[in-house]
């Protein structure tokens, strides 16, 4: 059993953080919660890791109920909060040893599980955790979350504020952990990371909008999407917004993604329109949608 | 046990690595003990004394000389009239005005009785009271000597027999206020440091987010709390030790009672303070909030502890409130044991109340510490 959540709702005073959230994570699955800041991802994590009671609904983690059986959950899950929350004034080794001890185990006992990750920060084991770089902090936090060999691993925005190279490495580590049979629930605001998950849930304003594999979600994208570039991006967006047939216009990297209201779209017509607006170096290409495009479509 | 031991070890590592806190924990209280014990005195000295001498005889001058010779009074001015004297007092230039009437010597000789006018600036009421006592003492002394000098031989037979009281001050023979203050200030410091440290410690873990990480572990409430508070209990006892050494070496305070009893009582007392500290940190989210609340309780407890003003002179309702003041009991016990050599049976009432307080506060603290919101 991985994770099973049914109709979870949670409000804080007058803010509704989660509305009827239901989803399943299979054992050994790498499941992603994708959504912008404030979507309710962290609240959901806190409920599933027994730090917070839901107002409504129930959930099980590793087969244990989050309310009745919270003691067993705490023995069997690893949690890495969004904010770095290890002791900054203790060294790398002391932090790891501390968490090993309070879980009633030792570093040696589960060393094989964390070896690949810990070996990268081992040269700095006498350094205080507060003095580590962002990427190294993440590795230490992950090591600490894994030291008791959890069945389910919760990672709340593990790559926020981490450089692209470390992010890539981090996801490779997750894939390897998954192969060791650990169920992983990871949240991220980065859409590009979504494609690395087995399945994802797109979450916005406390509601899950879609759950599927990344490929299926992309396959269901209803529109043809066009990648448009021009010399002046700001003017380009303004002109496209003026164009009467536009359905959606939003910046995507260095270009603009555009969809049209009509099923039959003539790119030459748009090209001429943009030329008439004195835009230079205009290029229009059909492109493959990404998770980000799906998300923009869903939140429209 | 292993887990508690490890948390304690971790806590000590963090305390000794905190280069900002370490001197505050150990050096500052000792400096305070030395400074406060010397400065917080009940003796009133350097009273600004002035007088109006309308008699102007050698007899009246002799009275003024008595004041001038006293170590408590500084002669600052002689005024020709009451009006000028009063305006000087209004300006705060003088604290006391002694008015010697005309024919002071003559009246005394003739009628064996005369009046002296004394005006005291009573903005600080307790100081004024003490000044009044000093003045009365000097005048009485003067009066006694004067009677002998002025008496006629025939009067000797008719002289009424005088009753003289001979006072002996027990437990503090020389009326050294330091003997009285040092045990109290020691109490203040032990309480202050342990309350603030324990109050802010768990809040700090909340602030930096580590508490959340701890809460998802299978660690038991009691393990965590004991592990967190034990180091501060130790620090409290270390502070007591250093304070006692200073009391003995620098202030030469007599330590009459049993050291073992003092430590035994303090170790129970510290549990009360740590319980209060933990209770505060359970209801606050930032160190700043915890600090303010701890400070509030500290000030109330201190001012109502009998450390500076005797509990017996407070209004009745306030005396009832002091029953809930753990610092009051600690001050009483320290003074009783240190200066009077009280035994366990003497401090038993205080001990039982403190123990009860410790059980209640720690019970509340453990109950209100929640791993789940």
XYZ file of C-alpha atoms in Angstrom:
673
model
C 0.000 0.000 0.000
C 1.230 3.435 -0.854
C -0.994 6.394 -0.099
C -4.765 6.621 -0.296
C -6.558 9.921 0.287
C -10.334 10.306 0.185
C -12.255 13.574 0.176
C -9.704 15.457 2.237
C -10.791 19.012 3.095
C -9.034 21.546 5.275
C -9.735 25.186 6.062
C -7.777 27.720 8.057
C -10.138 30.289 9.547
C -11.655 31.759 6.373
C -9.224 30.310 3.847
C -10.019 26.979 2.266
C -6.709 25.214 1.715
C -7.969 21.863 0.406
C -11.301 20.909 -1.156
C -12.276 17.257 -1.498
C -8.871 15.928 -2.406
C -8.864 12.248 -3.418
C -6.006 10.300 -4.963
C -4.109 7.032 -4.711
C -0.410 6.422 -4.904
C 0.557 2.831 -5.667
C 3.296 1.105 -3.799
C 6.672 1.895 -5.311
C 5.309 4.727 -7.418
C 6.930 8.128 -7.930
C 3.952 10.450 -7.721
C 4.133 14.178 -8.319
C 1.914 16.932 -6.959
C 2.264 19.764 -9.421
C 0.947 23.200 -8.660
C 1.885 26.801 -8.076
C 2.727 28.325 -4.676
C -0.313 28.455 -2.433
C -2.113 25.591 -4.180
C -2.329 23.612 -0.922
C 0.521 21.165 -1.516
C 2.225 21.700 1.831
C -1.059 21.443 3.749
C -1.735 18.110 2.087
C 1.749 16.924 3.058
C 1.235 17.986 6.645
C -2.016 16.039 6.818
C -0.471 12.917 5.319
C 2.555 13.100 7.639
C 0.256 13.359 10.723
C 1.235 16.927 11.588
C -2.216 18.307 10.916
C -5.760 16.985 11.215
C -7.997 17.234 8.168
C -11.442 18.765 8.682
C -13.046 16.080 6.552
C -12.104 12.908 4.743
C -9.666 10.169 5.571
C -6.318 8.951 4.388
C -4.005 6.015 4.824
C -0.258 5.972 4.384
C 1.562 2.639 4.024
C -1.708 1.021 5.075
C -2.040 2.997 8.310
C -4.782 5.514 9.016
C -3.384 9.031 9.484
C -5.484 9.657 12.583
C -5.847 6.285 14.311
C -2.496 4.803 13.448
C -0.325 7.903 13.397
C 2.322 6.223 15.528
C 2.965 3.590 12.898
C 3.081 6.186 10.164
C 5.760 8.117 11.993
C 7.894 4.971 12.095
C 7.424 4.278 8.418
C 7.621 7.563 6.588
C 10.395 9.965 5.767
C 9.461 13.623 5.494
C 11.503 16.400 3.998
C 9.738 19.733 4.568
C 9.958 22.517 2.035
C 12.107 24.619 4.291
C 15.530 23.291 5.296
C 14.864 22.188 8.830
C 17.875 20.400 10.208
C 20.029 21.746 12.994
C 22.252 24.364 11.393
C 24.603 24.434 14.352
C 25.227 20.701 14.271
C 27.581 19.097 11.781
C 26.472 16.947 8.856
C 27.408 13.787 10.706
C 25.766 14.895 13.980
C 22.494 15.670 12.222
C 22.428 12.273 10.569
C 23.334 10.523 13.794
C 20.659 12.469 15.686
C 17.889 11.370 13.337
C 19.187 7.813 13.238
C 19.100 7.706 17.056
C 15.610 9.093 17.489
C 14.344 6.535 14.985
C 16.065 3.895 17.080
C 18.565 2.883 14.429
C 22.159 3.628 13.482
C 23.848 5.078 10.427
C 25.646 1.766 9.801
C 22.416 -0.244 9.774
C 20.915 1.585 6.815
C 24.062 2.912 5.266
C 23.480 1.079 1.973
C 20.260 3.009 1.403
C 21.790 6.451 1.792
C 25.282 5.545 0.603
C 24.965 6.982 -2.894
C 23.669 10.287 -1.580
C 25.669 10.562 1.586
C 28.955 9.711 -0.114
C 28.738 13.046 -1.939
C 28.570 15.039 1.270
C 30.734 12.749 3.383
C 33.897 14.815 2.722
C 32.133 17.648 4.561
C 30.795 15.587 7.432
C 32.554 17.727 10.044
C 31.055 20.903 8.615
C 28.048 22.543 10.259
C 24.863 22.038 8.288
C 24.227 25.786 8.147
C 27.443 26.261 6.192
C 26.536 23.861 3.375
C 25.521 24.964 -0.116
C 21.873 24.632 -1.177
C 22.411 21.398 -3.113
C 24.360 19.797 -0.289
C 21.702 20.793 2.235
C 19.121 18.959 0.116
C 21.288 15.860 0.024
C 21.735 15.949 3.773
C 18.014 16.471 4.344
C 17.246 13.544 2.041
C 19.778 11.363 3.865
C 18.174 12.246 7.184
C 14.712 11.478 5.820
C 15.930 8.073 4.605
C 18.055 6.983 7.558
C 15.308 4.815 9.105
C 14.485 3.066 5.816
C 10.982 4.514 5.349
C 8.348 2.799 3.211
C 6.954 6.104 1.999
C 8.954 9.242 1.353
C 7.345 12.704 1.376
C 9.314 15.445 -0.342
C 7.788 18.897 -0.187
C 9.299 21.042 -2.938
C 12.725 19.453 -2.554
C 14.281 21.325 -5.453
C 13.053 24.852 -4.788
C 16.042 27.163 -4.698
C 18.463 24.507 -5.976
C 20.595 25.024 -9.077
C 19.654 23.147 -12.316
C 22.547 20.680 -12.113
C 21.728 19.707 -8.524
C 18.059 19.457 -9.452
C 18.849 16.985 -12.199
C 21.034 14.937 -9.853
C 18.327 15.022 -7.218
C 15.752 13.540 -9.572
C 18.188 10.828 -10.601
C 18.553 9.959 -6.930
C 14.784 9.759 -6.557
C 14.559 7.356 -9.480
C 17.136 5.100 -7.847
C 15.309 5.209 -4.508
C 12.127 4.245 -6.295
C 13.882 1.171 -7.661
C 14.567 0.148 -4.067
C 10.822 -0.073 -3.525
C 10.193 3.201 -1.750
C 6.935 4.962 -2.536
C 7.634 8.634 -3.181
C 5.246 11.578 -3.090
C 6.964 14.702 -4.333
C 5.597 18.178 -4.851
C 7.080 20.795 -7.104
C 6.162 24.078 -8.724
C 8.451 23.234 -11.684
C 6.503 21.820 -14.588
C 9.572 20.338 -16.253
C 10.063 18.053 -13.268
C 6.536 16.719 -13.648
C 7.562 14.715 -16.687
C 9.980 12.717 -14.541
C 7.172 11.318 -12.351
C 5.250 8.102 -12.972
C 1.961 9.869 -12.434
C 1.092 13.411 -11.522
C -1.778 15.330 -9.994
C -2.244 18.915 -11.109
C -3.405 20.945 -8.136
C -4.647 24.522 -8.025
C -6.552 26.467 -5.327
C -6.815 23.360 -3.147
C -8.412 21.232 -5.850
C -6.991 18.427 -7.942
C -7.732 19.174 -11.578
C -6.312 16.127 -13.291
C -4.492 12.929 -12.350
C -2.698 10.797 -14.936
C 0.693 9.893 -16.327
C 2.475 12.917 -17.749
C 2.240 11.466 -21.269
C -1.507 10.873 -21.040
C -2.050 14.336 -19.695
C -0.162 15.789 -22.657
C -1.994 13.520 -25.084
C -5.276 14.879 -23.886
C -4.274 18.429 -24.659
C -7.113 19.606 -26.916
C -5.438 22.285 -29.019
C -2.679 22.794 -31.523
C 0.002 24.860 -29.967
C 2.256 27.328 -31.787
C 5.613 28.618 -30.761
C 6.007 32.195 -31.917
C 9.084 34.352 -31.690
C 9.881 37.881 -32.753
C 12.504 40.492 -32.092
C 10.486 42.267 -29.420
C 8.659 39.858 -27.160
C 6.695 42.470 -25.266
C 5.211 43.929 -28.459
C 4.595 40.438 -29.780
C 2.424 39.531 -26.766
C 0.512 42.786 -27.067
C -0.164 42.267 -30.777
C -1.228 38.648 -30.249
C -3.649 39.749 -27.547
C -5.159 42.180 -30.046
C -5.579 39.402 -32.607
C -9.263 38.561 -32.766
C -8.936 34.771 -33.073
C -6.555 34.217 -30.193
C -7.525 31.636 -27.549
C -4.504 31.841 -25.276
C -1.212 33.728 -25.303
C 1.516 33.329 -22.706
C 5.296 33.570 -22.584
C 7.153 30.280 -22.680
C 10.900 30.569 -22.194
C 12.206 32.961 -24.829
C 9.147 32.532 -27.030
C 5.401 32.835 -26.843
C 2.943 29.957 -26.881
C -0.191 30.636 -28.833
C -3.437 28.738 -29.427
C -6.228 29.722 -31.739
C -10.000 29.623 -31.282
C -10.580 28.067 -34.680
C -9.943 24.419 -35.460
C -8.462 25.337 -38.800
C -5.702 27.788 -38.244
C -3.762 29.460 -41.007
C -0.348 30.471 -39.729
C 0.223 32.656 -42.821
C -2.706 34.836 -41.846
C -1.267 35.443 -38.370
C 2.155 36.035 -39.890
C 0.740 38.752 -42.124
C -1.103 40.290 -39.198
C 2.085 40.489 -37.153
C 4.026 41.897 -40.135
C 1.413 44.604 -40.490
C 2.122 45.551 -36.883
C 5.766 46.170 -37.816
C 7.160 43.190 -35.905
C 10.498 41.934 -37.172
C 11.929 38.394 -37.401
C 8.572 36.731 -36.839
C 8.655 32.915 -36.739
C 5.665 30.632 -36.229
C 6.096 26.891 -35.648
C 3.768 24.140 -34.571
C 5.057 22.579 -31.367
C 4.388 19.693 -28.957
C 2.528 20.649 -25.773
C 4.186 20.250 -22.374
C 2.775 19.886 -18.856
C 3.078 23.624 -18.465
C 0.796 24.138 -21.454
C -1.714 21.743 -19.931
C -1.528 23.631 -16.685
C -2.051 26.985 -18.371
C -5.029 25.523 -20.181
C -6.531 24.109 -16.971
C -6.118 27.271 -14.978
C -7.468 29.494 -17.763
C 16.964 6.194 27.768
C 19.375 6.173 24.876
C 17.194 8.640 22.994
C 16.912 11.023 25.964
C 20.661 10.814 26.467
C 21.239 11.653 22.854
C 18.924 14.659 22.906
C 20.653 15.964 26.024
C 24.011 15.540 24.342
C 22.724 17.393 21.264
C 21.301 20.197 23.409
C 24.599 20.722 25.220
C 26.493 20.767 21.922
C 24.170 23.486 20.666
C 24.458 25.528 23.862
C 28.230 25.442 23.836
C 28.408 26.249 20.141
C 26.260 29.321 20.504
C 28.964 31.900 20.936
C 26.459 34.650 21.562
C 24.557 32.878 24.316
C 27.343 31.262 26.292
C 28.681 34.446 27.894
C 25.116 35.565 28.586
C 24.358 32.340 30.390
C 27.385 32.357 32.649
C 29.136 35.719 32.762
C 26.242 38.150 32.824
C 24.487 36.697 35.894
C 27.683 36.842 37.881
C 28.370 40.420 36.937
C 24.788 41.184 37.937
C 25.249 39.427 41.252
C 28.299 41.502 42.031
C 26.833 44.812 40.846
C 23.294 44.398 42.203
C 24.421 43.155 45.586
C 26.529 46.250 46.013
C 24.013 48.670 44.577
C 20.618 47.437 45.808
C 20.841 48.798 49.332
C 18.173 49.757 51.829
C 20.482 52.145 53.630
C 19.824 55.779 52.841
C 23.025 57.757 52.645
C 24.047 61.229 51.480
C 20.862 62.884 52.679
C 20.961 66.564 51.732
C 20.547 68.304 55.060
C 19.788 71.993 55.617
C 18.737 74.013 58.622
C 17.295 77.329 59.817
C 18.899 78.395 63.057
C 16.862 81.155 64.671
C 18.358 80.540 68.071
C 21.956 80.990 67.092
C 23.522 79.822 70.322
C 26.394 77.438 70.888
C 23.740 74.980 71.997
C 21.861 75.076 68.671
C 25.136 74.902 66.753
C 26.053 71.809 68.705
C 22.857 70.159 67.454
C 23.682 71.051 63.863
C 27.179 69.687 64.346
C 25.680 66.351 65.356
C 23.978 66.129 61.988
C 27.072 67.259 60.173
C 29.090 64.566 61.898
C 26.650 61.812 60.922
C 27.689 59.702 57.945
C 24.124 59.749 56.637
C 23.721 63.517 56.334
C 25.532 65.978 54.121
C 25.168 69.536 55.301
C 24.341 71.530 52.181
C 22.890 74.847 53.280
C 21.826 77.143 56.066
C 18.753 79.217 55.286
C 17.852 82.510 56.899
C 14.088 81.919 56.568
C 11.507 79.170 56.095
C 10.469 80.597 52.754
C 13.872 80.156 51.170
C 14.257 76.728 52.689
C 10.923 75.642 51.227
C 11.763 76.848 47.754
C 15.082 74.950 47.935
C 13.173 71.790 48.784
C 10.802 72.421 45.886
C 13.828 72.538 43.600
C 15.049 69.283 45.070
C 18.227 70.872 46.411
C 17.610 69.649 49.955
C 15.954 66.542 51.403
C 15.603 67.606 55.016
C 15.063 70.987 56.723
C 15.662 71.281 60.446
C 14.121 74.372 61.966
C 15.549 75.467 65.319
C 13.192 78.005 66.959
C 14.150 81.163 68.733
C 15.009 80.737 72.422
C 15.583 77.041 71.813
C 18.183 76.781 74.588
C 16.334 78.989 77.016
C 13.019 77.206 76.674
C 14.661 73.868 77.158
C 16.384 75.051 80.325
C 13.262 76.637 81.725
C 10.533 74.231 80.798
C 12.644 71.084 80.231
C 10.812 70.848 76.963
C 10.967 72.470 73.520
C 9.993 71.867 69.909
C 12.062 71.351 66.764
C 10.641 71.631 63.250
C 11.607 68.907 60.780
C 10.519 68.921 57.138
C 11.280 65.882 54.951
C 10.868 65.518 51.214
C 8.575 62.476 51.130
C 8.281 61.805 47.405
C 10.094 58.553 48.073
C 8.011 57.456 51.032
C 10.213 54.681 52.295
C 13.334 56.860 52.130
C 11.499 59.582 54.059
C 10.577 57.067 56.743
C 14.166 55.974 57.123
C 15.354 59.597 57.228
C 12.834 60.334 59.963
C 14.246 57.478 62.023
C 17.795 58.787 61.605
C 16.797 62.318 62.583
C 14.873 61.157 65.650
C 17.835 59.099 66.753
C 20.258 62.015 66.466
C 17.924 64.407 68.278
C 17.268 61.913 71.078
C 20.946 61.325 71.536
C 21.548 65.038 71.671
C 18.733 65.448 74.139
C 20.164 62.797 76.464
C 23.581 64.432 76.533
C 22.088 67.888 76.909
C 20.099 66.869 79.934
C 23.187 65.680 81.723
C 25.000 68.898 80.901
C 22.164 71.223 81.802
C 20.999 69.411 84.911
C 21.298 71.007 88.302
C 22.678 68.804 91.084
C 19.309 69.063 92.851
C 17.536 67.562 89.899
C 19.468 64.336 90.106
C 17.312 63.003 92.922
C 14.097 63.768 91.088
C 15.312 62.381 87.776
C 13.056 59.652 86.496
C 14.646 56.299 85.901
C 15.265 55.701 82.213
C 14.596 52.445 80.478
C 17.106 51.719 77.815
C 16.573 49.014 75.248
C 19.573 47.034 74.078
C 18.886 45.596 70.681
C 20.720 42.610 69.334
C 20.223 41.717 65.677
C 20.111 38.001 65.180
C 21.266 36.172 62.030
C 22.736 39.395 60.683
C 24.462 40.990 63.618
C 26.041 43.911 61.837
C 22.861 44.680 59.876
C 24.822 44.137 56.700
C 22.275 44.488 53.905
C 24.444 42.378 51.614
C 23.887 39.400 53.862
C 20.210 39.917 53.236
C 20.389 40.735 49.531
C 22.916 38.268 48.130
C 20.830 35.123 48.713
C 17.853 36.917 47.156
C 19.735 38.124 44.121
C 21.176 34.666 43.648
C 17.601 33.412 43.478
C 16.783 36.070 40.904
C 19.638 35.058 38.630
C 19.060 31.326 38.790
C 15.379 31.906 37.998
C 15.937 34.475 35.270
C 18.376 32.447 33.227
C 16.575 29.121 33.470
C 13.158 30.613 32.721
C 14.333 32.533 29.669
C 16.432 29.722 28.272
C 13.764 27.074 28.651
C 11.023 29.427 27.470
C 12.819 30.233 24.271
C 14.381 26.887 23.521
C 11.444 24.972 22.094
C 10.087 28.093 20.394
C 13.418 28.356 18.642
C 12.944 24.867 17.213
C 9.515 25.984 16.046
C 11.009 29.035 14.373
C 13.756 27.213 12.505
C 11.383 24.412 11.503
C 13.180 21.554 13.230
C 10.239 20.932 15.552
C 8.122 19.863 12.600
C 10.805 17.423 11.533
C 11.008 16.068 15.094
C 7.226 15.724 15.272
C 7.078 13.276 12.355
C 9.506 10.961 14.149
C 8.313 8.277 16.575
C 9.976 10.143 19.471
C 7.817 10.217 22.629
C 6.658 13.477 24.171
C 8.320 12.788 27.505
C 11.616 11.824 25.874
C 11.742 15.050 23.935
C 10.731 17.247 26.864
C 13.100 15.670 29.364
C 15.879 15.787 26.805
C 15.221 19.462 26.148
C 14.853 20.591 29.764
C 17.512 18.560 31.538
C 20.404 20.723 30.244
C 18.762 23.853 31.651
C 18.173 22.135 34.959
C 21.902 21.416 35.033
C 22.765 24.997 34.101
C 20.538 26.254 36.926
C 22.439 24.162 39.448
C 25.796 25.241 38.024
C 24.705 28.882 38.352
C 23.728 28.261 41.967
C 27.158 26.793 42.617
C 29.028 29.697 41.069
C 26.743 32.145 42.880
C 27.376 30.500 46.250
C 31.116 30.576 45.670
C 30.941 34.297 44.876
C 28.715 34.920 47.912
C 31.295 33.253 50.111
C 34.457 34.624 48.518
C 33.497 38.179 47.583
C 30.706 39.064 50.004
C 31.732 36.745 52.811
C 28.103 35.809 53.403
C 27.776 33.295 56.222
C 26.480 29.968 54.941
C 25.108 28.515 58.128
C 22.767 25.876 56.779
C 23.313 22.680 54.871
C 24.490 23.006 51.276
C 22.875 19.687 50.478
C 19.481 21.011 51.550
C 19.937 24.115 49.389
C 20.752 22.005 46.350
C 17.916 19.605 47.054
C 15.381 22.424 47.286
C 16.807 24.228 44.236
C 16.651 21.087 42.119
C 12.919 20.812 42.815
C 12.396 24.554 42.399
C 14.074 24.507 38.982
C 11.471 22.009 37.811
C 8.787 24.631 38.474
C 10.636 27.246 36.444
C 11.367 24.859 33.584
C 7.712 23.816 33.549
C 6.647 27.454 33.276
C 9.203 28.001 30.512
C 7.962 25.021 28.542
C 4.355 26.056 29.058
C 5.155 29.508 27.639
C 6.906 28.076 24.608
C 3.937 25.831 23.842
C 1.682 28.847 23.473
C 3.995 31.082 21.476
C 5.267 30.964 17.921
C 8.309 33.210 18.052
C 11.138 33.771 20.488
C 10.059 37.392 20.752
C 6.608 36.480 22.060
C 8.090 33.969 24.466
C 10.541 36.562 25.718
C 7.819 39.107 26.452
C 5.597 36.661 28.271
C 8.511 35.290 30.295
C 9.508 38.840 31.146
C 6.007 39.715 32.287
C 5.839 36.794 34.706
C 9.372 37.437 35.844
C 8.667 41.051 36.802
C 5.458 40.205 38.661
C 7.039 37.287 40.482
C 10.097 39.311 41.414
C 8.385 42.387 42.741
C 6.004 40.223 44.743
C 8.622 37.825 46.003
C 9.649 39.651 49.158
C 13.088 40.138 47.698
C 12.908 43.924 47.812
C 9.791 44.659 49.832
C 8.564 42.388 52.612
C 5.497 40.328 51.714
C 4.049 41.106 55.162
C 3.686 44.780 54.295
C 1.671 44.133 51.133
C -2.131 44.470 51.126
C -3.950 41.269 52.060
C -5.144 40.490 48.529
C -1.577 40.829 47.267
C -0.384 38.514 49.990
C -2.813 35.884 48.724
C -1.385 36.273 45.239
C 2.133 35.752 46.524
C 1.053 32.296 47.667
C 1.288 31.363 43.976
C 4.713 32.881 43.566
C 7.422 30.227 43.449
C 10.152 32.852 43.710
C 8.797 33.897 47.114
C 9.377 30.412 48.474
C 12.816 30.201 46.956
C 13.833 33.550 48.471
C 12.493 32.468 51.861
C 14.205 29.094 51.751
C 17.542 30.497 50.627
C 17.543 33.116 53.392
C 16.367 30.625 55.982
C 18.903 27.968 55.110
C 21.845 30.224 54.349
C 21.498 32.672 57.230
C 19.566 30.783 59.897
C 20.666 27.252 59.214
C 17.106 26.007 58.781
C 16.641 22.255 58.579
C 14.407 20.316 56.230
C 11.523 20.332 58.686
C 11.744 24.154 58.872
C 11.393 24.580 55.133
C 8.907 21.730 54.750
C 5.866 23.998 54.092
C 7.726 25.822 51.298
C 9.077 22.570 49.951
C 5.660 20.933 49.701
C 4.159 23.955 47.931
C 7.075 24.087 45.498
C 6.799 20.381 44.799
C 3.070 20.714 44.159
C 3.737 23.631 41.854
C 6.337 21.601 39.959
C 3.928 18.726 39.425
C 1.132 21.044 38.230
C 3.288 23.171 35.906
C 5.010 20.210 34.284
C 1.708 18.387 33.970
C 0.209 21.380 32.167
C 3.297 21.780 30.003
C 3.358 18.159 28.891
C -0.373 18.175 28.313
C -0.260 21.324 26.183
C 2.699 20.178 24.103
C 1.131 18.760 20.982
C 2.797 17.000 18.148
C -0.293 17.432 15.963
C -2.181 20.635 15.297
